């Protein structure tokens, strides 16, 4: 007998509660970084909340196919529930490191907008998803992002005479549209393209 899909209300509740966790994490980051507690409230986190559910079926030859190519998240912060099956990998010193699944826990990814706000102090880590030869894998992610017309740039707390801004201040909508063009191009490694994406925005 086929499993019945959860009702829409289940997904809505998951999205609302998980976003609440994400906002609390952002407030804790503010405390650690010396920002006012509500710095990320409002337009910086007020964009559409995206719930992404990805199903990766077993792949007989995992080395021949990636579940998700290398990338950095373009939003502010991501909360990812990976499930019990290995698949998520992060890039560290040119090596791909497997992320061990932790039951009933979220993986937190800093997005490119958080890297911009902190003027590069916090980095958006490049990651990918590999497939499994025997087991299917399902992941669930909540993406918290700015509103389309929100101007995102380095916070004044991270800019000074000896620490000039590394990134321009641009609207999230302009960044997102340029990011999508780069993503559809020849390179899917967006980590090194953050400044290039901003540079080409008029």
mmCIF file with all atom_site columns, C-alpha atoms in Angstrom:
data_model
loop_
_atom_site.group_PDB
_atom_site.id
_atom_site.type_symbol
_atom_site.label_atom_id
_atom_site.label_alt_id
_atom_site.label_comp_id
_atom_site.label_asym_id
_atom_site.label_entity_id
_atom_site.label_seq_id
_atom_site.pdbx_PDB_ins_code
_atom_site.Cartn_x
_atom_site.Cartn_y
_atom_site.Cartn_z
_atom_site.occupancy
_atom_site.B_iso_or_equiv
_atom_site.pdbx_formal_charge
_atom_site.auth_seq_id
_atom_site.auth_comp_id
_atom_site.auth_asym_id
_atom_site.auth_atom_id
_atom_site.pdbx_PDB_model_num
ATOM 1   C CA . UNK A 1 1   ? 0.000  0.000  0.000   1.00 0.00 ? 1   UNK A CA 1
ATOM 2   C CA . UNK A 1 2   ? 1.387  3.383  -1.057  1.00 0.00 ? 2   UNK A CA 1
ATOM 3   C CA . UNK A 1 3   ? 2.234  5.849  1.666   1.00 0.00 ? 3   UNK A CA 1
ATOM 4   C CA . UNK A 1 4   ? -0.110 8.826  1.802   1.00 0.00 ? 4   UNK A CA 1
ATOM 5   C CA . UNK A 1 5   ? 1.477  12.251 1.458   1.00 0.00 ? 5   UNK A CA 1
ATOM 6   C CA . UNK A 1 6   ? 1.135  14.536 4.502   1.00 0.00 ? 6   UNK A CA 1
ATOM 7   C CA . UNK A 1 7   ? -1.501 17.247 4.369   1.00 0.00 ? 7   UNK A CA 1
ATOM 8   C CA . UNK A 1 8   ? -0.487 20.789 3.446   1.00 0.00 ? 8   UNK A CA 1
ATOM 9   C CA . UNK A 1 9   ? -1.065 21.919 7.025   1.00 0.00 ? 9   UNK A CA 1
ATOM 10  C CA . UNK A 1 10  ? 1.765  19.629 8.185   1.00 0.00 ? 10  UNK A CA 1
ATOM 11  C CA . UNK A 1 11  ? 4.214  21.338 5.833   1.00 0.00 ? 11  UNK A CA 1
ATOM 12  C CA . UNK A 1 12  ? 2.937  24.775 6.849   1.00 0.00 ? 12  UNK A CA 1
ATOM 13  C CA . UNK A 1 13  ? 3.411  24.007 10.536  1.00 0.00 ? 13  UNK A CA 1
ATOM 14  C CA . UNK A 1 14  ? 6.899  22.632 9.877   1.00 0.00 ? 14  UNK A CA 1
ATOM 15  C CA . UNK A 1 15  ? 7.828  25.771 7.934   1.00 0.00 ? 15  UNK A CA 1
ATOM 16  C CA . UNK A 1 16  ? 6.512  28.158 10.588  1.00 0.00 ? 16  UNK A CA 1
ATOM 17  C CA . UNK A 1 17  ? 8.157  26.364 13.510  1.00 0.00 ? 17  UNK A CA 1
ATOM 18  C CA . UNK A 1 18  ? 11.457 25.859 11.700  1.00 0.00 ? 18  UNK A CA 1
ATOM 19  C CA . UNK A 1 19  ? 11.564 29.510 10.651  1.00 0.00 ? 19  UNK A CA 1
ATOM 20  C CA . UNK A 1 20  ? 11.098 30.388 14.321  1.00 0.00 ? 20  UNK A CA 1
ATOM 21  C CA . UNK A 1 21  ? 14.175 28.331 15.172  1.00 0.00 ? 21  UNK A CA 1
ATOM 22  C CA . UNK A 1 22  ? 16.100 30.102 12.416  1.00 0.00 ? 22  UNK A CA 1
ATOM 23  C CA . UNK A 1 23  ? 15.114 33.545 13.688  1.00 0.00 ? 23  UNK A CA 1
ATOM 24  C CA . UNK A 1 24  ? 16.219 32.614 17.205  1.00 0.00 ? 24  UNK A CA 1
ATOM 25  C CA . UNK A 1 25  ? 19.574 31.479 15.786  1.00 0.00 ? 25  UNK A CA 1
ATOM 26  C CA . UNK A 1 26  ? 19.925 34.828 14.021  1.00 0.00 ? 26  UNK A CA 1
ATOM 27  C CA . UNK A 1 27  ? 19.245 36.652 17.290  1.00 0.00 ? 27  UNK A CA 1
ATOM 28  C CA . UNK A 1 28  ? 21.928 34.570 19.005  1.00 0.00 ? 28  UNK A CA 1
ATOM 29  C CA . UNK A 1 29  ? 24.322 35.395 16.167  1.00 0.00 ? 29  UNK A CA 1
ATOM 30  C CA . UNK A 1 30  ? 23.592 39.081 16.734  1.00 0.00 ? 30  UNK A CA 1
ATOM 31  C CA . UNK A 1 31  ? 24.570 38.692 20.371  1.00 0.00 ? 31  UNK A CA 1
ATOM 32  C CA . UNK A 1 32  ? 27.815 36.945 19.432  1.00 0.00 ? 32  UNK A CA 1
ATOM 33  C CA . UNK A 1 33  ? 28.683 39.436 16.678  1.00 0.00 ? 33  UNK A CA 1
ATOM 34  C CA . UNK A 1 34  ? 27.881 42.611 18.582  1.00 0.00 ? 34  UNK A CA 1
ATOM 35  C CA . UNK A 1 35  ? 24.842 43.529 16.499  1.00 0.00 ? 35  UNK A CA 1
ATOM 36  C CA . UNK A 1 36  ? 21.587 44.773 17.963  1.00 0.00 ? 36  UNK A CA 1
ATOM 37  C CA . UNK A 1 37  ? 19.290 41.800 18.730  1.00 0.00 ? 37  UNK A CA 1
ATOM 38  C CA . UNK A 1 38  ? 16.741 42.671 16.045  1.00 0.00 ? 38  UNK A CA 1
ATOM 39  C CA . UNK A 1 39  ? 19.235 43.390 13.259  1.00 0.00 ? 39  UNK A CA 1
ATOM 40  C CA . UNK A 1 40  ? 17.924 40.584 11.049  1.00 0.00 ? 40  UNK A CA 1
ATOM 41  C CA . UNK A 1 41  ? 14.250 41.229 11.787  1.00 0.00 ? 41  UNK A CA 1
ATOM 42  C CA . UNK A 1 42  ? 12.119 42.974 9.173   1.00 0.00 ? 42  UNK A CA 1
ATOM 43  C CA . UNK A 1 43  ? 13.104 43.110 5.517   1.00 0.00 ? 43  UNK A CA 1
ATOM 44  C CA . UNK A 1 44  ? 16.387 41.210 5.932   1.00 0.00 ? 44  UNK A CA 1
ATOM 45  C CA . UNK A 1 45  ? 14.480 38.059 6.840   1.00 0.00 ? 45  UNK A CA 1
ATOM 46  C CA . UNK A 1 46  ? 11.038 39.025 5.561   1.00 0.00 ? 46  UNK A CA 1
ATOM 47  C CA . UNK A 1 47  ? 11.140 37.454 2.119   1.00 0.00 ? 47  UNK A CA 1
ATOM 48  C CA . UNK A 1 48  ? 9.203  34.384 1.076   1.00 0.00 ? 48  UNK A CA 1
ATOM 49  C CA . UNK A 1 49  ? 10.000 31.386 3.259   1.00 0.00 ? 49  UNK A CA 1
ATOM 50  C CA . UNK A 1 50  ? 10.947 28.492 0.999   1.00 0.00 ? 50  UNK A CA 1
ATOM 51  C CA . UNK A 1 51  ? 10.404 24.885 2.039   1.00 0.00 ? 51  UNK A CA 1
ATOM 52  C CA . UNK A 1 52  ? 12.376 22.504 -0.164  1.00 0.00 ? 52  UNK A CA 1
ATOM 53  C CA . UNK A 1 53  ? 11.867 18.743 0.046   1.00 0.00 ? 53  UNK A CA 1
ATOM 54  C CA . UNK A 1 54  ? 14.327 16.720 -2.019  1.00 0.00 ? 54  UNK A CA 1
ATOM 55  C CA . UNK A 1 55  ? 14.075 13.009 -2.698  1.00 0.00 ? 55  UNK A CA 1
ATOM 56  C CA . UNK A 1 56  ? 17.207 11.235 -3.918  1.00 0.00 ? 56  UNK A CA 1
ATOM 57  C CA . UNK A 1 57  ? 16.502 7.668  -5.130  1.00 0.00 ? 57  UNK A CA 1
ATOM 58  C CA . UNK A 1 58  ? 19.195 4.976  -4.953  1.00 0.00 ? 58  UNK A CA 1
ATOM 59  C CA . UNK A 1 59  ? 21.810 5.267  -7.685  1.00 0.00 ? 59  UNK A CA 1
ATOM 60  C CA . UNK A 1 60  ? 23.598 2.073  -8.828  1.00 0.00 ? 60  UNK A CA 1
ATOM 61  C CA . UNK A 1 61  ? 26.763 4.062  -9.571  1.00 0.00 ? 61  UNK A CA 1
ATOM 62  C CA . UNK A 1 62  ? 26.996 6.981  -7.110  1.00 0.00 ? 62  UNK A CA 1
ATOM 63  C CA . UNK A 1 63  ? 30.364 8.126  -8.466  1.00 0.00 ? 63  UNK A CA 1
ATOM 64  C CA . UNK A 1 64  ? 28.746 8.840  -11.830 1.00 0.00 ? 64  UNK A CA 1
ATOM 65  C CA . UNK A 1 65  ? 25.966 11.143 -10.617 1.00 0.00 ? 65  UNK A CA 1
ATOM 66  C CA . UNK A 1 66  ? 25.632 13.866 -8.006  1.00 0.00 ? 66  UNK A CA 1
ATOM 67  C CA . UNK A 1 67  ? 22.358 14.392 -6.217  1.00 0.00 ? 67  UNK A CA 1
ATOM 68  C CA . UNK A 1 68  ? 23.024 18.147 -6.095  1.00 0.00 ? 68  UNK A CA 1
ATOM 69  C CA . UNK A 1 69  ? 26.051 19.937 -7.611  1.00 0.00 ? 69  UNK A CA 1
ATOM 70  C CA . UNK A 1 70  ? 28.435 22.075 -5.508  1.00 0.00 ? 70  UNK A CA 1
ATOM 71  C CA . UNK A 1 71  ? 26.878 25.392 -4.520  1.00 0.00 ? 71  UNK A CA 1
ATOM 72  C CA . UNK A 1 72  ? 26.424 28.000 -1.811  1.00 0.00 ? 72  UNK A CA 1
ATOM 73  C CA . UNK A 1 73  ? 22.970 29.055 -0.653  1.00 0.00 ? 73  UNK A CA 1
ATOM 74  C CA . UNK A 1 74  ? 22.067 32.536 -1.912  1.00 0.00 ? 74  UNK A CA 1
ATOM 75  C CA . UNK A 1 75  ? 19.727 33.348 0.975   1.00 0.00 ? 75  UNK A CA 1
ATOM 76  C CA . UNK A 1 76  ? 20.422 34.483 4.564   1.00 0.00 ? 76  UNK A CA 1
ATOM 77  C CA . UNK A 1 77  ? 20.364 31.240 6.537   1.00 0.00 ? 77  UNK A CA 1
ATOM 78  C CA . UNK A 1 78  ? 19.224 27.672 5.844   1.00 0.00 ? 78  UNK A CA 1
ATOM 79  C CA . UNK A 1 79  ? 17.991 25.017 8.250   1.00 0.00 ? 79  UNK A CA 1
ATOM 80  C CA . UNK A 1 80  ? 18.378 21.551 6.772   1.00 0.00 ? 80  UNK A CA 1
ATOM 81  C CA . UNK A 1 81  ? 17.027 18.272 8.115   1.00 0.00 ? 81  UNK A CA 1
ATOM 82  C CA . UNK A 1 82  ? 19.093 15.618 6.368   1.00 0.00 ? 82  UNK A CA 1
ATOM 83  C CA . UNK A 1 83  ? 17.484 12.409 7.584   1.00 0.00 ? 83  UNK A CA 1
ATOM 84  C CA . UNK A 1 84  ? 19.489 9.293  8.571   1.00 0.00 ? 84  UNK A CA 1
ATOM 85  C CA . UNK A 1 85  ? 21.166 8.573  5.210   1.00 0.00 ? 85  UNK A CA 1
ATOM 86  C CA . UNK A 1 86  ? 24.589 9.977  4.289   1.00 0.00 ? 86  UNK A CA 1
ATOM 87  C CA . UNK A 1 87  ? 24.720 12.348 1.340   1.00 0.00 ? 87  UNK A CA 1
ATOM 88  C CA . UNK A 1 88  ? 25.592 15.897 2.400   1.00 0.00 ? 88  UNK A CA 1
ATOM 89  C CA . UNK A 1 89  ? 29.236 16.922 1.937   1.00 0.00 ? 89  UNK A CA 1
ATOM 90  C CA . UNK A 1 90  ? 31.012 20.230 2.616   1.00 0.00 ? 90  UNK A CA 1
ATOM 91  C CA . UNK A 1 91  ? 34.189 21.531 1.012   1.00 0.00 ? 91  UNK A CA 1
ATOM 92  C CA . UNK A 1 92  ? 37.118 22.092 3.381   1.00 0.00 ? 92  UNK A CA 1
ATOM 93  C CA . UNK A 1 93  ? 40.687 22.730 2.198   1.00 0.00 ? 93  UNK A CA 1
ATOM 94  C CA . UNK A 1 94  ? 39.847 21.338 -1.253  1.00 0.00 ? 94  UNK A CA 1
ATOM 95  C CA . UNK A 1 95  ? 38.505 18.094 0.231   1.00 0.00 ? 95  UNK A CA 1
ATOM 96  C CA . UNK A 1 96  ? 34.887 16.996 0.382   1.00 0.00 ? 96  UNK A CA 1
ATOM 97  C CA . UNK A 1 97  ? 33.976 16.063 3.954   1.00 0.00 ? 97  UNK A CA 1
ATOM 98  C CA . UNK A 1 98  ? 30.965 13.864 4.697   1.00 0.00 ? 98  UNK A CA 1
ATOM 99  C CA . UNK A 1 99  ? 28.507 15.366 7.179   1.00 0.00 ? 99  UNK A CA 1
ATOM 100 C CA . UNK A 1 100 ? 27.397 12.732 9.666   1.00 0.00 ? 100 UNK A CA 1
ATOM 101 C CA . UNK A 1 101 ? 23.594 12.674 10.020  1.00 0.00 ? 101 UNK A CA 1
ATOM 102 C CA . UNK A 1 102 ? 22.439 13.582 13.530  1.00 0.00 ? 102 UNK A CA 1
ATOM 103 C CA . UNK A 1 103 ? 18.949 12.330 14.473  1.00 0.00 ? 103 UNK A CA 1
ATOM 104 C CA . UNK A 1 104 ? 16.367 15.047 15.146  1.00 0.00 ? 104 UNK A CA 1
ATOM 105 C CA . UNK A 1 105 ? 18.816 17.870 14.439  1.00 0.00 ? 105 UNK A CA 1
ATOM 106 C CA . UNK A 1 106 ? 19.249 20.598 11.835  1.00 0.00 ? 106 UNK A CA 1
ATOM 107 C CA . UNK A 1 107 ? 22.303 21.410 9.779   1.00 0.00 ? 107 UNK A CA 1
ATOM 108 C CA . UNK A 1 108 ? 22.618 25.208 9.659   1.00 0.00 ? 108 UNK A CA 1
ATOM 109 C CA . UNK A 1 109 ? 24.094 26.745 6.512   1.00 0.00 ? 109 UNK A CA 1
ATOM 110 C CA . UNK A 1 110 ? 25.106 30.396 6.358   1.00 0.00 ? 110 UNK A CA 1
ATOM 111 C CA . UNK A 1 111 ? 23.883 31.905 3.095   1.00 0.00 ? 111 UNK A CA 1
ATOM 112 C CA . UNK A 1 112 ? 25.664 34.383 0.839   1.00 0.00 ? 112 UNK A CA 1
ATOM 113 C CA . UNK A 1 113 ? 23.613 37.278 2.248   1.00 0.00 ? 113 UNK A CA 1
ATOM 114 C CA . UNK A 1 114 ? 24.935 36.551 5.741   1.00 0.00 ? 114 UNK A CA 1
ATOM 115 C CA . UNK A 1 115 ? 28.462 36.577 4.333   1.00 0.00 ? 115 UNK A CA 1
ATOM 116 C CA . UNK A 1 116 ? 27.779 40.008 2.826   1.00 0.00 ? 116 UNK A CA 1
ATOM 117 C CA . UNK A 1 117 ? 26.252 41.435 6.024   1.00 0.00 ? 117 UNK A CA 1
ATOM 118 C CA . UNK A 1 118 ? 29.247 40.303 8.109   1.00 0.00 ? 118 UNK A CA 1
ATOM 119 C CA . UNK A 1 119 ? 31.679 41.583 5.449   1.00 0.00 ? 119 UNK A CA 1
ATOM 120 C CA . UNK A 1 120 ? 33.120 38.108 5.036   1.00 0.00 ? 120 UNK A CA 1
ATOM 121 C CA . UNK A 1 121 ? 33.538 37.274 8.716   1.00 0.00 ? 121 UNK A CA 1
ATOM 122 C CA . UNK A 1 122 ? 31.030 34.449 8.359   1.00 0.00 ? 122 UNK A CA 1
ATOM 123 C CA . UNK A 1 123 ? 31.461 32.407 5.196   1.00 0.00 ? 123 UNK A CA 1
ATOM 124 C CA . UNK A 1 124 ? 28.866 30.615 3.139   1.00 0.00 ? 124 UNK A CA 1
ATOM 125 C CA . UNK A 1 125 ? 30.252 27.094 2.875   1.00 0.00 ? 125 UNK A CA 1
ATOM 126 C CA . UNK A 1 126 ? 30.188 25.280 -0.438  1.00 0.00 ? 126 UNK A CA 1
ATOM 127 C CA . UNK A 1 127 ? 28.322 21.993 -0.215  1.00 0.00 ? 127 UNK A CA 1
ATOM 128 C CA . UNK A 1 128 ? 26.923 19.246 -2.408  1.00 0.00 ? 128 UNK A CA 1
ATOM 129 C CA . UNK A 1 129 ? 24.806 16.107 -2.181  1.00 0.00 ? 129 UNK A CA 1
ATOM 130 C CA . UNK A 1 130 ? 26.005 12.672 -3.249  1.00 0.00 ? 130 UNK A CA 1
ATOM 131 C CA . UNK A 1 131 ? 23.813 9.693  -4.042  1.00 0.00 ? 131 UNK A CA 1
ATOM 132 C CA . UNK A 1 132 ? 23.660 6.315  -2.318  1.00 0.00 ? 132 UNK A CA 1
ATOM 133 C CA . UNK A 1 133 ? 23.855 2.968  -4.086  1.00 0.00 ? 133 UNK A CA 1
ATOM 134 C CA . UNK A 1 134 ? 21.378 1.180  -1.843  1.00 0.00 ? 134 UNK A CA 1
ATOM 135 C CA . UNK A 1 135 ? 19.275 3.706  0.056   1.00 0.00 ? 135 UNK A CA 1
ATOM 136 C CA . UNK A 1 136 ? 16.965 6.536  -0.907  1.00 0.00 ? 136 UNK A CA 1
ATOM 137 C CA . UNK A 1 137 ? 17.470 9.847  0.875   1.00 0.00 ? 137 UNK A CA 1
ATOM 138 C CA . UNK A 1 138 ? 15.008 12.618 1.676   1.00 0.00 ? 138 UNK A CA 1
ATOM 139 C CA . UNK A 1 139 ? 16.007 16.045 2.966   1.00 0.00 ? 139 UNK A CA 1
ATOM 140 C CA . UNK A 1 140 ? 13.917 19.006 4.090   1.00 0.00 ? 140 UNK A CA 1
ATOM 141 C CA . UNK A 1 141 ? 15.207 22.568 4.110   1.00 0.00 ? 141 UNK A CA 1
ATOM 142 C CA . UNK A 1 142 ? 13.851 25.948 5.151   1.00 0.00 ? 142 UNK A CA 1
ATOM 143 C CA . UNK A 1 143 ? 15.418 28.973 3.476   1.00 0.00 ? 143 UNK A CA 1
ATOM 144 C CA . UNK A 1 144 ? 15.119 32.343 5.226   1.00 0.00 ? 144 UNK A CA 1
ATOM 145 C CA . UNK A 1 145 ? 15.810 35.214 2.860   1.00 0.00 ? 145 UNK A CA 1
ATOM 146 C CA . UNK A 1 146 ? 15.425 39.000 2.483   1.00 0.00 ? 146 UNK A CA 1
ATOM 147 C CA . UNK A 1 147 ? 12.597 40.720 0.663   1.00 0.00 ? 147 UNK A CA 1
ATOM 148 C CA . UNK A 1 148 ? 13.241 41.349 -3.021  1.00 0.00 ? 148 UNK A CA 1
ATOM 149 C CA . UNK A 1 149 ? 13.710 45.120 -2.580  1.00 0.00 ? 149 UNK A CA 1
ATOM 150 C CA . UNK A 1 150 ? 15.799 44.839 0.599   1.00 0.00 ? 150 UNK A CA 1
ATOM 151 C CA . UNK A 1 151 ? 19.224 46.461 0.301   1.00 0.00 ? 151 UNK A CA 1
ATOM 152 C CA . UNK A 1 152 ? 21.849 44.051 1.619   1.00 0.00 ? 152 UNK A CA 1
ATOM 153 C CA . UNK A 1 153 ? 25.366 45.226 2.377   1.00 0.00 ? 153 UNK A CA 1
ATOM 154 C CA . UNK A 1 154 ? 28.048 45.003 5.057   1.00 0.00 ? 154 UNK A CA 1
ATOM 155 C CA . UNK A 1 155 ? 26.833 46.147 8.475   1.00 0.00 ? 155 UNK A CA 1
ATOM 156 C CA . UNK A 1 156 ? 28.647 49.229 9.773   1.00 0.00 ? 156 UNK A CA 1
ATOM 157 C CA . UNK A 1 157 ? 29.884 47.163 12.720  1.00 0.00 ? 157 UNK A CA 1
ATOM 158 C CA . UNK A 1 158 ? 32.099 45.193 10.310  1.00 0.00 ? 158 UNK A CA 1
ATOM 159 C CA . UNK A 1 159 ? 33.465 48.137 8.335   1.00 0.00 ? 159 UNK A CA 1
ATOM 160 C CA . UNK A 1 160 ? 36.188 50.555 9.397   1.00 0.00 ? 160 UNK A CA 1
ATOM 161 C CA . UNK A 1 161 ? 39.346 52.357 8.373   1.00 0.00 ? 161 UNK A CA 1
ATOM 162 C CA . UNK A 1 162 ? 41.335 49.136 8.508   1.00 0.00 ? 162 UNK A CA 1
ATOM 163 C CA . UNK A 1 163 ? 38.480 46.958 7.292   1.00 0.00 ? 163 UNK A CA 1
ATOM 164 C CA . UNK A 1 164 ? 36.891 48.369 4.122   1.00 0.00 ? 164 UNK A CA 1
ATOM 165 C CA . UNK A 1 165 ? 33.711 46.824 2.722   1.00 0.00 ? 165 UNK A CA 1
ATOM 166 C CA . UNK A 1 166 ? 34.398 43.691 0.701   1.00 0.00 ? 166 UNK A CA 1
ATOM 167 C CA . UNK A 1 167 ? 30.977 43.706 -0.944  1.00 0.00 ? 167 UNK A CA 1
ATOM 168 C CA . UNK A 1 168 ? 28.635 46.219 -2.527  1.00 0.00 ? 168 UNK A CA 1
ATOM 169 C CA . UNK A 1 169 ? 25.198 47.034 -1.177  1.00 0.00 ? 169 UNK A CA 1
ATOM 170 C CA . UNK A 1 170 ? 22.604 45.720 -3.650  1.00 0.00 ? 170 UNK A CA 1
ATOM 171 C CA . UNK A 1 171 ? 18.989 44.614 -3.469  1.00 0.00 ? 171 UNK A CA 1
ATOM 172 C CA . UNK A 1 172 ? 18.396 40.947 -2.841  1.00 0.00 ? 172 UNK A CA 1
ATOM 173 C CA . UNK A 1 173 ? 16.212 40.799 -5.950  1.00 0.00 ? 173 UNK A CA 1
ATOM 174 C CA . UNK A 1 174 ? 19.043 42.031 -8.176  1.00 0.00 ? 174 UNK A CA 1
ATOM 175 C CA . UNK A 1 175 ? 21.471 39.633 -6.517  1.00 0.00 ? 175 UNK A CA 1
ATOM 176 C CA . UNK A 1 176 ? 19.084 36.701 -6.879  1.00 0.00 ? 176 UNK A CA 1
ATOM 177 C CA . UNK A 1 177 ? 18.510 37.368 -10.571 1.00 0.00 ? 177 UNK A CA 1
ATOM 178 C CA . UNK A 1 178 ? 22.231 37.651 -11.291 1.00 0.00 ? 178 UNK A CA 1
ATOM 179 C CA . UNK A 1 179 ? 22.944 34.577 -9.150  1.00 0.00 ? 179 UNK A CA 1
ATOM 180 C CA . UNK A 1 180 ? 20.451 32.583 -11.216 1.00 0.00 ? 180 UNK A CA 1
ATOM 181 C CA . UNK A 1 181 ? 22.205 33.582 -14.444 1.00 0.00 ? 181 UNK A CA 1
ATOM 182 C CA . UNK A 1 182 ? 25.572 32.464 -13.072 1.00 0.00 ? 182 UNK A CA 1
ATOM 183 C CA . UNK A 1 183 ? 24.046 29.220 -11.830 1.00 0.00 ? 183 UNK A CA 1
ATOM 184 C CA . UNK A 1 184 ? 22.759 28.458 -15.320 1.00 0.00 ? 184 UNK A CA 1
ATOM 185 C CA . UNK A 1 185 ? 26.162 29.170 -16.850 1.00 0.00 ? 185 UNK A CA 1
ATOM 186 C CA . UNK A 1 186 ? 29.249 27.028 -17.152 1.00 0.00 ? 186 UNK A CA 1
ATOM 187 C CA . UNK A 1 187 ? 30.184 27.131 -13.462 1.00 0.00 ? 187 UNK A CA 1
ATOM 188 C CA . UNK A 1 188 ? 28.099 25.876 -10.584 1.00 0.00 ? 188 UNK A CA 1
ATOM 189 C CA . UNK A 1 189 ? 30.743 26.747 -7.995  1.00 0.00 ? 189 UNK A CA 1
ATOM 190 C CA . UNK A 1 190 ? 29.220 29.943 -6.652  1.00 0.00 ? 190 UNK A CA 1
ATOM 191 C CA . UNK A 1 191 ? 31.519 30.385 -3.669  1.00 0.00 ? 191 UNK A CA 1
ATOM 192 C CA . UNK A 1 192 ? 34.198 32.233 -5.610  1.00 0.00 ? 192 UNK A CA 1
ATOM 193 C CA . UNK A 1 193 ? 31.687 34.150 -7.718  1.00 0.00 ? 193 UNK A CA 1
ATOM 194 C CA . UNK A 1 194 ? 30.058 36.223 -4.962  1.00 0.00 ? 194 UNK A CA 1
ATOM 195 C CA . UNK A 1 195 ? 31.988 39.404 -5.772  1.00 0.00 ? 195 UNK A CA 1
ATOM 196 C CA . UNK A 1 196 ? 31.646 38.772 -9.507  1.00 0.00 ? 196 UNK A CA 1
ATOM 197 C CA . UNK A 1 197 ? 27.891 38.488 -9.121  1.00 0.00 ? 197 UNK A CA 1
ATOM 198 C CA . UNK A 1 198 ? 27.763 41.815 -7.280  1.00 0.00 ? 198 UNK A CA 1
ATOM 199 C CA . UNK A 1 199 ? 30.198 43.508 -9.671  1.00 0.00 ? 199 UNK A CA 1
ATOM 200 C CA . UNK A 1 200 ? 27.939 42.984 -12.676 1.00 0.00 ? 200 UNK A CA 1
ATOM 201 C CA . UNK A 1 201 ? 24.802 44.351 -10.993 1.00 0.00 ? 201 UNK A CA 1
ATOM 202 C CA . UNK A 1 202 ? 23.995 47.827 -12.292 1.00 0.00 ? 202 UNK A CA 1
#
